[in-house]
Coordinates of C-alpha atoms in Angstrom, one line a residue:
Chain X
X1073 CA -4.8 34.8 5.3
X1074 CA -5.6 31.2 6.1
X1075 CA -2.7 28.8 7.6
X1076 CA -2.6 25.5 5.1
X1077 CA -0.2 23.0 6.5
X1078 CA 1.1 19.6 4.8
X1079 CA 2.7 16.8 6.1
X1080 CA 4.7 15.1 3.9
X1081 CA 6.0 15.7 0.7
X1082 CA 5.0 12.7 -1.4
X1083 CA 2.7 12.8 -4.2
X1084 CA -0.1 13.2 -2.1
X1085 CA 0.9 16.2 -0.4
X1086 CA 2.9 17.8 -3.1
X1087 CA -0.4 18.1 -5.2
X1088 CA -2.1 19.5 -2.4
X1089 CA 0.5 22.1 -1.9
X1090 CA 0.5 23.3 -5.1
X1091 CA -3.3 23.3 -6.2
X1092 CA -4.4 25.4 -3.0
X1093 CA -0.5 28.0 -2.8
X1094 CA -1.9 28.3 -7.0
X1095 CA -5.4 28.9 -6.4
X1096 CA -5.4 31.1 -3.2
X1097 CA -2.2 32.9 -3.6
X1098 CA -4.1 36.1 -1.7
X1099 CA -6.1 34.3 0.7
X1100 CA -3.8 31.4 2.0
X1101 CA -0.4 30.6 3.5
X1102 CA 1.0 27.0 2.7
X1103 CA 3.7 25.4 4.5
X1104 CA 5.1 21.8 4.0
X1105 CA 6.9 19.9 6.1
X1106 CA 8.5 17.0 5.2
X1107 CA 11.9 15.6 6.8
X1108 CA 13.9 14.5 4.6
X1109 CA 13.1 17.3 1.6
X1110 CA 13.5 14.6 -1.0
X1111 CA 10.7 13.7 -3.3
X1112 CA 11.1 9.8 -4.8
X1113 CA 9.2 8.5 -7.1
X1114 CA 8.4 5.1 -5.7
X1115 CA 7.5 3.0 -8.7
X1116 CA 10.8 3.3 -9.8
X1117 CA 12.3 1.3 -7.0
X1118 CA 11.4 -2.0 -8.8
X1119 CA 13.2 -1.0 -12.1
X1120 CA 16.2 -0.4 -9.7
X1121 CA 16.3 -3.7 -8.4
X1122 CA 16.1 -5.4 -11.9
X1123 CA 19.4 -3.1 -12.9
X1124 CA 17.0 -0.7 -15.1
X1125 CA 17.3 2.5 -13.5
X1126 CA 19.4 4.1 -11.1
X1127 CA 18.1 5.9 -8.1
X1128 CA 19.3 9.6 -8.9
X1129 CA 16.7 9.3 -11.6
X1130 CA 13.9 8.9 -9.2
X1131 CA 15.0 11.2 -6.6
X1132 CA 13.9 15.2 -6.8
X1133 CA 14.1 17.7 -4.0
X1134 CA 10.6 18.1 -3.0
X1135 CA 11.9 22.3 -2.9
X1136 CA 12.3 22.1 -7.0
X1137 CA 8.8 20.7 -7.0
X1138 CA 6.8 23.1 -5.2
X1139 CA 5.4 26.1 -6.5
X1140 CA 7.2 29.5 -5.3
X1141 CA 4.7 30.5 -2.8
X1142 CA 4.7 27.7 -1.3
X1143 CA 6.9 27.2 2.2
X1144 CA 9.1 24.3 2.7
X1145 CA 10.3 22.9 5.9
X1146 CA 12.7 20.4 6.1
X1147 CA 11.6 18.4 9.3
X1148 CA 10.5 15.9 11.0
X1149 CA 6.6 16.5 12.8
X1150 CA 6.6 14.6 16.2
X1151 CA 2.7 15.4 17.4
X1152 CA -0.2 16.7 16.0
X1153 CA -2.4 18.4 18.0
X1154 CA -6.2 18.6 15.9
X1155 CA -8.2 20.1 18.8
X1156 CA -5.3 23.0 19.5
X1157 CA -5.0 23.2 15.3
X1158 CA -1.1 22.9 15.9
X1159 CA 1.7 20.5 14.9
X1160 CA 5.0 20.4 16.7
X1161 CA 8.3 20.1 15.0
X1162 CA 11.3 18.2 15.7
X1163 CA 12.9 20.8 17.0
X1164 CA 10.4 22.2 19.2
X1165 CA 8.8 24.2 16.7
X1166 CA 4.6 24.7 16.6
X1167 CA 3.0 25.6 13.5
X1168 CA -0.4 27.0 14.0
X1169 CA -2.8 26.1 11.4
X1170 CA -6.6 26.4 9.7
X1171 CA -6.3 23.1 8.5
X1172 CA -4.1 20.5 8.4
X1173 CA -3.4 18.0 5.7
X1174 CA -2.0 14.8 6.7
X1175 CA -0.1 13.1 3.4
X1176 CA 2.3 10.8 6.0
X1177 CA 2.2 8.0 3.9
X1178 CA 3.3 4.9 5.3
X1179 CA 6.6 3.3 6.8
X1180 CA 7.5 -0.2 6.4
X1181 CA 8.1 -2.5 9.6
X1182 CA 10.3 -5.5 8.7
X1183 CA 11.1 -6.3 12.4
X1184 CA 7.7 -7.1 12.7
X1185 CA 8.1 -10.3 11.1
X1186 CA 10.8 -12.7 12.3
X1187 CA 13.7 -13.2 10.1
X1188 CA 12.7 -11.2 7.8
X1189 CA 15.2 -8.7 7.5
X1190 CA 18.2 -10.8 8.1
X1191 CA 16.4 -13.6 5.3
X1192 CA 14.9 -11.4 3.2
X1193 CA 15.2 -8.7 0.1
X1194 CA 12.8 -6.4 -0.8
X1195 CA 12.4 -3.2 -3.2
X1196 CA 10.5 -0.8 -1.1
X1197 CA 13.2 2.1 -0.2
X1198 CA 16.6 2.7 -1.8
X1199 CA 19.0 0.8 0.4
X1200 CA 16.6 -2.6 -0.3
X1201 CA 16.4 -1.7 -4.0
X1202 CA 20.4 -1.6 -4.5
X1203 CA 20.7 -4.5 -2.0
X1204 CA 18.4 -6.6 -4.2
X1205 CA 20.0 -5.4 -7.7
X1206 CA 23.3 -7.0 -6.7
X1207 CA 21.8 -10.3 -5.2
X1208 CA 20.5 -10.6 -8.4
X1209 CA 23.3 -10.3 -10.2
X1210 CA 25.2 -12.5 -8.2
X1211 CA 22.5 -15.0 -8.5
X1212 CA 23.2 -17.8 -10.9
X1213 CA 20.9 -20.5 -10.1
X1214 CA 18.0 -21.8 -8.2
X1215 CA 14.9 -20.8 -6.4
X1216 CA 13.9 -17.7 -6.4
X1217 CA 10.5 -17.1 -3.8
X1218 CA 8.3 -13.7 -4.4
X1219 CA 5.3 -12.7 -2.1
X1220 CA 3.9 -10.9 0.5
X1221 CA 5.6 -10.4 4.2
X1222 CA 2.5 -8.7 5.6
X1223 CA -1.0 -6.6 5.0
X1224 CA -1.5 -3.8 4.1
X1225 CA 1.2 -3.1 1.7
X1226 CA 1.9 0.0 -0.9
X1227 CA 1.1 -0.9 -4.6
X1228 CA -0.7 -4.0 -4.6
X1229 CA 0.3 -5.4 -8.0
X1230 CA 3.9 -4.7 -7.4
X1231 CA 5.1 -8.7 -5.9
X1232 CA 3.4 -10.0 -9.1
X1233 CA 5.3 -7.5 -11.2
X1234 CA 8.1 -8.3 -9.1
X1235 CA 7.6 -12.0 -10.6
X1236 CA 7.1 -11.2 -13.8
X1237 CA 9.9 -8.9 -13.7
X1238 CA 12.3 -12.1 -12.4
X1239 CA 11.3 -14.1 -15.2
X1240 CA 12.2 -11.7 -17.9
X1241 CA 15.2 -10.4 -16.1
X1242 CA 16.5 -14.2 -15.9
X1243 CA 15.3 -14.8 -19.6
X1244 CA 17.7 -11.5 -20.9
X1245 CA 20.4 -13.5 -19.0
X1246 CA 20.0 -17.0 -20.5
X1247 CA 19.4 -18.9 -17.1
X1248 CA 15.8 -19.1 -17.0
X1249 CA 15.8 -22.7 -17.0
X1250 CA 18.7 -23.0 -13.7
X1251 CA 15.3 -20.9 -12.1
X1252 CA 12.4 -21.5 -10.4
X1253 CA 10.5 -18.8 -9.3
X1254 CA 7.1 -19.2 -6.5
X1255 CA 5.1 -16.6 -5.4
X1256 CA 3.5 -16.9 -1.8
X1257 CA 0.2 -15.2 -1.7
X1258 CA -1.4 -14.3 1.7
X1259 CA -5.2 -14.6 -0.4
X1260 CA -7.0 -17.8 -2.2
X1261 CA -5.9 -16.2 -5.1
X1262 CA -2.8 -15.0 -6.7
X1263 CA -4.1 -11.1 -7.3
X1264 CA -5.4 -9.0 -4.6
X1265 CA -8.1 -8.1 -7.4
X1266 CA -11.0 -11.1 -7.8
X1267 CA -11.8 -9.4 -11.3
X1268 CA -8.0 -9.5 -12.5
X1269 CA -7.0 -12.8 -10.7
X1270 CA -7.5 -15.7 -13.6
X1271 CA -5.7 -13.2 -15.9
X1272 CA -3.1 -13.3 -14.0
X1273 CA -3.2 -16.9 -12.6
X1274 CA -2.6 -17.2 -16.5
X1275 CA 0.3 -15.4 -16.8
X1276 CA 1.9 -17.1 -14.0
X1277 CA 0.9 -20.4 -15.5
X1278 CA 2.7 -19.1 -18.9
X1279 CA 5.8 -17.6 -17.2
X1280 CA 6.3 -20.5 -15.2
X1281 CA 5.7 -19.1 -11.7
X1282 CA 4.6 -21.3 -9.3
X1283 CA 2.5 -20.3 -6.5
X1284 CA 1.1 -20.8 -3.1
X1285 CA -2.2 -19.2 -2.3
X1286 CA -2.8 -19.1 1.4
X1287 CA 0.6 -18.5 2.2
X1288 CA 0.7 -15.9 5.4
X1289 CA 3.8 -15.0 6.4
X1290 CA 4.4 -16.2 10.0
X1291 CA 8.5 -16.2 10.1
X1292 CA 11.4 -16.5 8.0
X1293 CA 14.6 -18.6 9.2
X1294 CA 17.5 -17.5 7.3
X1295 CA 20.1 -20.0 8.6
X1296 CA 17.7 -23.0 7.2
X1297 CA 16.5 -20.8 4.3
X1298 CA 13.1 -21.5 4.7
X1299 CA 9.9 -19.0 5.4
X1300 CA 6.8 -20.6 7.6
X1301 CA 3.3 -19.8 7.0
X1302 CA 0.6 -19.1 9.5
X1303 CA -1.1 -22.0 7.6
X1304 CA 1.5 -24.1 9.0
X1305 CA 3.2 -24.7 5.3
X1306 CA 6.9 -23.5 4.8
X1307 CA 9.3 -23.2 1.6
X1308 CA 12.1 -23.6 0.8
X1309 CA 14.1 -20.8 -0.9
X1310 CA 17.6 -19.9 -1.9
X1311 CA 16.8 -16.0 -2.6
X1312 CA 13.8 -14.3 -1.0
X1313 CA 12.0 -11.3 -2.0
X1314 CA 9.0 -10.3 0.4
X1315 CA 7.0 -6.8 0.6
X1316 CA 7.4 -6.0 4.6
X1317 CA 4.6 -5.2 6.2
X1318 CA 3.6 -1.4 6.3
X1319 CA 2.0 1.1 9.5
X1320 CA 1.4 4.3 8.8
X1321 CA 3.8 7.0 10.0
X1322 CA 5.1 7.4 14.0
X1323 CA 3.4 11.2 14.2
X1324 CA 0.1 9.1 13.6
X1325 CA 1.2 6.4 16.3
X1326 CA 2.2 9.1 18.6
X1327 CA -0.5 11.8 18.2
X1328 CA -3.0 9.4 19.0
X1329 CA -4.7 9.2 15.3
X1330 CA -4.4 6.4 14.0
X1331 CA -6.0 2.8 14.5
X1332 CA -4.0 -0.4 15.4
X1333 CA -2.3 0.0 12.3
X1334 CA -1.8 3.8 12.3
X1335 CA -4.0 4.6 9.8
X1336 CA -6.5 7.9 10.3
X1337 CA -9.9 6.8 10.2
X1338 CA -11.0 9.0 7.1
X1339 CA -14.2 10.0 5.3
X1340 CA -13.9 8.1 2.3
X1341 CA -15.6 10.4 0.2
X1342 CA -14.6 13.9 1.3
X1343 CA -11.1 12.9 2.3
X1344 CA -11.4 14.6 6.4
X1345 CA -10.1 13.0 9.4
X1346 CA -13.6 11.8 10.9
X1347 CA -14.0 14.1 13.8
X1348 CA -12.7 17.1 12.2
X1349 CA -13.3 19.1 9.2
X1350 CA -10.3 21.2 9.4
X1351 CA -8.2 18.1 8.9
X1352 CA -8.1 16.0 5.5
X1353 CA -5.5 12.9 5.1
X1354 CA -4.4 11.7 1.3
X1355 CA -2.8 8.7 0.2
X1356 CA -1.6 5.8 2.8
X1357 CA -2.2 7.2 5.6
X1358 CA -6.2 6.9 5.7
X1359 CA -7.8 3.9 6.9
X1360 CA -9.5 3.4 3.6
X1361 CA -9.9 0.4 2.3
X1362 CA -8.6 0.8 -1.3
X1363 CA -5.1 0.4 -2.4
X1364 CA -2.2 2.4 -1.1
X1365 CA -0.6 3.5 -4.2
X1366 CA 0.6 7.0 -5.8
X1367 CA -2.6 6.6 -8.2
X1368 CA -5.0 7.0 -5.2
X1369 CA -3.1 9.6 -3.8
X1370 CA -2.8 11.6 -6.8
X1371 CA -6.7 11.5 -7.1
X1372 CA -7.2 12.0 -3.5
X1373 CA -5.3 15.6 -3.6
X1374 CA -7.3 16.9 -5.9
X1375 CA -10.2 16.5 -3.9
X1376 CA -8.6 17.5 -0.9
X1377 CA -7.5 20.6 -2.1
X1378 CA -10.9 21.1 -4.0
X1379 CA -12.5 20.5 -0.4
X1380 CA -9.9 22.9 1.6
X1381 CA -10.2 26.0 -1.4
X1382 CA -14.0 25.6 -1.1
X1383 CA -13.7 25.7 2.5
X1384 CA -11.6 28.9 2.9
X1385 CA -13.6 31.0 0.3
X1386 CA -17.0 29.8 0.9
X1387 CA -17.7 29.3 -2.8
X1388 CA -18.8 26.2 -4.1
X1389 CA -19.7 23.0 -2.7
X1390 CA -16.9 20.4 -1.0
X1391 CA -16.6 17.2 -4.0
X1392 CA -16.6 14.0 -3.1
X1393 CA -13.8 11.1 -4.0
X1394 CA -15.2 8.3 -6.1
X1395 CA -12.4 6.2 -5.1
X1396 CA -10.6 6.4 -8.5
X1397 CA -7.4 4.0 -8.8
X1398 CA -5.7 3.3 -11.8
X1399 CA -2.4 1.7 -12.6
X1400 CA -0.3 0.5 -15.3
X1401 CA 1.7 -3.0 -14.7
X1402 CA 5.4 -4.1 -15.9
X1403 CA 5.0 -7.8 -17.0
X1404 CA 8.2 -7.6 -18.8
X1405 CA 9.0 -8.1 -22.3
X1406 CA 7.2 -4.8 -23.2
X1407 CA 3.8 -6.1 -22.2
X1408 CA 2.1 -4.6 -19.3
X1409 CA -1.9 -4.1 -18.2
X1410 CA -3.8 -0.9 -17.2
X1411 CA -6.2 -1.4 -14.2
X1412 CA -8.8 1.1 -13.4
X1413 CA -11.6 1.0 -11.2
X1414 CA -13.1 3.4 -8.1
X1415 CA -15.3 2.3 -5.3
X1416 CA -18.3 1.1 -7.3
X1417 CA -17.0 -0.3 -10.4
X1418 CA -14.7 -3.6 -9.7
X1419 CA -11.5 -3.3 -12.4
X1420 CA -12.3 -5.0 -16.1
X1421 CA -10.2 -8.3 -16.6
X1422 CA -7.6 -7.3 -19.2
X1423 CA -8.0 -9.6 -22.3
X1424 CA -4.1 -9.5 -23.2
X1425 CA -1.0 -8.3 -22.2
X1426 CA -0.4 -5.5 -24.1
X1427 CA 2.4 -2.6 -25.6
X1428 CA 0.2 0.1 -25.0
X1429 CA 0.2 -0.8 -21.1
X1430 CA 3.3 -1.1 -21.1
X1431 CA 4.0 2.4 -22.9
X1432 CA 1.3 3.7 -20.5
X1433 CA 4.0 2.9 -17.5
X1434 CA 7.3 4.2 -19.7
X1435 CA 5.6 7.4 -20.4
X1436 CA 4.6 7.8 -17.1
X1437 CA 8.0 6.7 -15.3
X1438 CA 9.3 9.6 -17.6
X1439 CA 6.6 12.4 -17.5
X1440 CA 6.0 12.2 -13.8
X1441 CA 8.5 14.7 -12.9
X1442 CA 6.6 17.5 -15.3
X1443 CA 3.0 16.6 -15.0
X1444 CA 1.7 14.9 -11.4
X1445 CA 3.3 17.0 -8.5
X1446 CA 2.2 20.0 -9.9
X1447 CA -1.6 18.9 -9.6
X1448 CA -2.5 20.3 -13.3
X1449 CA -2.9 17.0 -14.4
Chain N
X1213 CA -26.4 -22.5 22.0
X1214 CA -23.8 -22.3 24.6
X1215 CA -22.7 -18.7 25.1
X1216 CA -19.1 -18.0 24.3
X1217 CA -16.9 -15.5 25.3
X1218 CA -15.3 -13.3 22.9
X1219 CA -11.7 -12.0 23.6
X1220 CA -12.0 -9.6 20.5
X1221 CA -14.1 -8.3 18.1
X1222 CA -13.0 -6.9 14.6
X1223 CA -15.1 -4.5 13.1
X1224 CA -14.3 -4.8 9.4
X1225 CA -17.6 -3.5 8.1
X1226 CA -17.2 -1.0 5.0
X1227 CA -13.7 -2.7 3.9
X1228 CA -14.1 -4.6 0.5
X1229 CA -12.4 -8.1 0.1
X1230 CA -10.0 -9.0 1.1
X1231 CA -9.9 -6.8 4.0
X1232 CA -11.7 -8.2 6.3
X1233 CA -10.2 -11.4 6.0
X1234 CA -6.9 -9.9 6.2
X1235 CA -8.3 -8.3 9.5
X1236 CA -8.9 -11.8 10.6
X1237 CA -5.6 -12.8 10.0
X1238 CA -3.7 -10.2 11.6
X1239 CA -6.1 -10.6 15.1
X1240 CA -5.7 -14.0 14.9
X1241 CA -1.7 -14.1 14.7
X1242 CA -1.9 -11.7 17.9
X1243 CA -4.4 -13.8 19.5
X1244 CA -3.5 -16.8 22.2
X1245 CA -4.3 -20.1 21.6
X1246 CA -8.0 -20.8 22.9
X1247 CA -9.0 -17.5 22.5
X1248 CA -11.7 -16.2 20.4
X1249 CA -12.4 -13.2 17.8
X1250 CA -15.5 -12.0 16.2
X1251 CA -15.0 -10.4 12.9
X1252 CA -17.7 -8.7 11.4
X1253 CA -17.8 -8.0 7.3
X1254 CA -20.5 -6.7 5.2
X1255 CA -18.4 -7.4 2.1
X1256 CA -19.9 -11.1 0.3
X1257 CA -16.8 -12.5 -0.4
X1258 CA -16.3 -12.9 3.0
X1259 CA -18.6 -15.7 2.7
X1260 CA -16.2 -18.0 1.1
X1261 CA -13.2 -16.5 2.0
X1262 CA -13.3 -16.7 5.6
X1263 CA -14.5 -20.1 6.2
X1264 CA -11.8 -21.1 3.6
X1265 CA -9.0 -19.7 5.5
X1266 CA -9.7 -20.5 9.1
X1267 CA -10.3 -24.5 7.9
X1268 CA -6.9 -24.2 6.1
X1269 CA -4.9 -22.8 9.0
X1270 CA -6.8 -25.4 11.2
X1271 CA -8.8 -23.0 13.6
X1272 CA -12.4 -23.6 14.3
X1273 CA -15.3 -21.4 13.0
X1274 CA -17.4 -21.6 15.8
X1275 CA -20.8 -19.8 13.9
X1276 CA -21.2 -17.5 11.5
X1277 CA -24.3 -15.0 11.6
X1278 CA -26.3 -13.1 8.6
X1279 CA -27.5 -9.8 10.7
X1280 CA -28.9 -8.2 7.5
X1281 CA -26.3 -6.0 6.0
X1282 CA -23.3 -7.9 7.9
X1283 CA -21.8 -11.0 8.4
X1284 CA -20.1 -12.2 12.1
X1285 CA -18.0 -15.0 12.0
X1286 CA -16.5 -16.3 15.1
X1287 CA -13.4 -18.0 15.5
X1288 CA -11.5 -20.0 18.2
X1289 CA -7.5 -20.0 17.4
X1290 CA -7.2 -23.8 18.0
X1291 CA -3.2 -24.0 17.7

């Protein structure tokens, strides 16, 4: 029997887990660890903060999503060890394996930015998400700033969804016109995608969003209520949303494996730590340069565990990822786009906002739960 | 051409726009005034992108080099 371990029990490692426990039931152990034991559903964080969900909707135990033979741990892995094929525990405890796969995700770092967390809401964990819902509600007038606190981030369409979602949510309340809402954007253009960007520079011109392109985030000062660029521009705001800025998770740091951001350099095509083919990372924690998004890390663990079953049996050849992304966007009103594109083939410019993108992203926010963590999909 | 002296070199190669640039960014907000980085890209939009973005936050570009396959474009971080 072969020793799989998975760190992590997003998306990315969940699929993993249950392809290769499926598929090798006689020929491999599977253990994942993940420390908190709770699965979330991370696109959902967003609908929280505009009051359209609630967050025991888009929290599962990560035990009620794994397959029966596969092992779940519930803690926290300090240091990996790829050279002695072992990972230590939190409390002390070394698991042994034949490979590892590292689905760590990524962690965001607001003290990295000054002011940011006293002077700033965002919607990237549960706490920020509630925290935002009810500044919302309390707001009833002014300007309202949306961007980017720092590269790379998780989901990059999400602070232009977050602006979309502003105006509508102020529309539904009647006060649209007591708010102005500006997006900072850290590129020359307001969508991290060149093929997408004048569709949505269109939007923004029909929703009313103003925007500042160029717009790195250097510091925040809450007392004055104003965030600096590294540009040397600042604006002025009286609530501000901003994505913090991510690293990938402490293990990395700690073990060693990651670069300055704490990313693992990864093969971008077979998914294995470079330096060791006993090792394969999914999702945000590889250093490639493609979006860090449950989309990618869905269609990362398929490979993976493709890779790691052809491995341990011998039969077969190890697949390769084509960099496969695709996402659906909330641009309120029941209008949303689809994006889709892989490491040759840029994303085609949507010609409309339309229902059926939108219905792509309701279906989806409803069906994860039964089709994506268990890989058959 | 007078030789200058690097402080730190990104190697960005292999990352699609707009990584390198936001490679760039990141060693340039670490960086001390006066001293310079080397980024090197072999994505095209660098191109534009880069010499956009160090003229708008007021740094100097000191050269920027086609090696065949790559771009290196060297910047001083002027304030």
């Amino acid at each position: 029997m072969k020793k799989v371990v998975v760190l992590g029990g997003g998306v990315g490692g969940t699929i993993v887990a249950n392809i290769v426990s499926r598929r090798l039931k006689k020929d491999a152990n599977v253990t994942l660890v993940d420390k908190s034991g709770k699965h979330i559903y991370q696109p959902g964080f967003v609908y929280v903060a505009f009051g359209d969900e609630q967050i025991h909707n888009i929290i599962r135990d990560e035990g009620s999503l794994l397959n029966k033979d596969c092992k779940l741990i519930i803690k926290e892995a300090t240091k990996i060890d790829p050279k002695d094929r072992k990972v230590v525990l939190d409390d002390g405890q070394s698991l042994d394996y034949d490979y590892l796969v590292i689905a760590t995700g990524s962690r965001i770092v607001p003290e990295e930015v000054k002011g940011l967390k006293e002077g700033a809401h965002h919607f990237y964990d549960a706490e920020a998400a509630e925290k935002l819902r009810q500044a919302l509600i309390a707001f009833a007038g002014g300007k309202v700033v949306v961007g980017v606190g720092g590269v790379p981030y998780k989901c990059p369409p999400a602070p232009a969804e977050a602006a979309c979602q502003l105006d509508y949510y102020f529309k539904k309340r009647g006060i649209r016109d007591k708010v102005q809402i500006e997006f900072l954007s850290p590129l020359p253009r307001v969508f991290p995608l060149e093929a997408v960007n004048p569709f949505v520079t269109k939007i923004f011109e029909e929703k009313e969003v103003a925007y500042h392109t160029f717009f790195n985030v250097d510091y925040v000062d809450p007392e004055a209520k104003k965030v600096y660029s590294l540009e040397g521009e600042s604006v002025d705001y009286d609530l501000l949303i901003l994505v913090p800025p991510h690293r990938g998770a402490k293990v990395i740091e700690e073990s060693g494996l990651g670069d300055r951001g704490g990313w693992i350099p990864t093969d971008k095509y077979t998914l294995q730590a470079k330096g060791f083919d006993d090792v394969y990372v999914v999702g945000d924690a590889t250093d490639i340069p493609i979006s860090k998004a449950g989309a990618t890390a869905h269609y990362e663990a398929k490979i993976a565990a493709n890779n790691i079953i052809t491995q341990i049996t011998g039969a077969g050849s190890l697949k390769h990822y084509d960099g496969k992304v695709r996402c659906f966007c909330d641009a309120g009103f029941k209008k949303g786009i689809s994006l889709s594109f892989d490491y040759t083939h840029p994303p085609k410019p949507p010609s409309n906002l339309s229902l059926s993108a939108y219905l792509g992203k309701v279906i989806l926010n409803k069906m994860y739960w039964l089709t994506i963590p268990s890989g058959r999909f | 051409m007078v030789e200058v002296k690097i402080n730190r070199t990104v190697d960005a190669r292999g990352s699609f726009c707009p990584g390198p640039l936001m490679e760039l960014i990141r060693a340039v907000k670490e960086a001390q005034v006066g001293e310079v980085i080397e980024v090197l890209s072999s994505d095209q939009g660098s191109k534009r992108d880069i010499p956009l973005w160090v003229s708008k936050a007021g740094h100097i570009l000191l050269n920027v080099n086609d090696n065949g396959g790559y771009t290196s474009f060297i910047v001083r971080k002027a304030k």
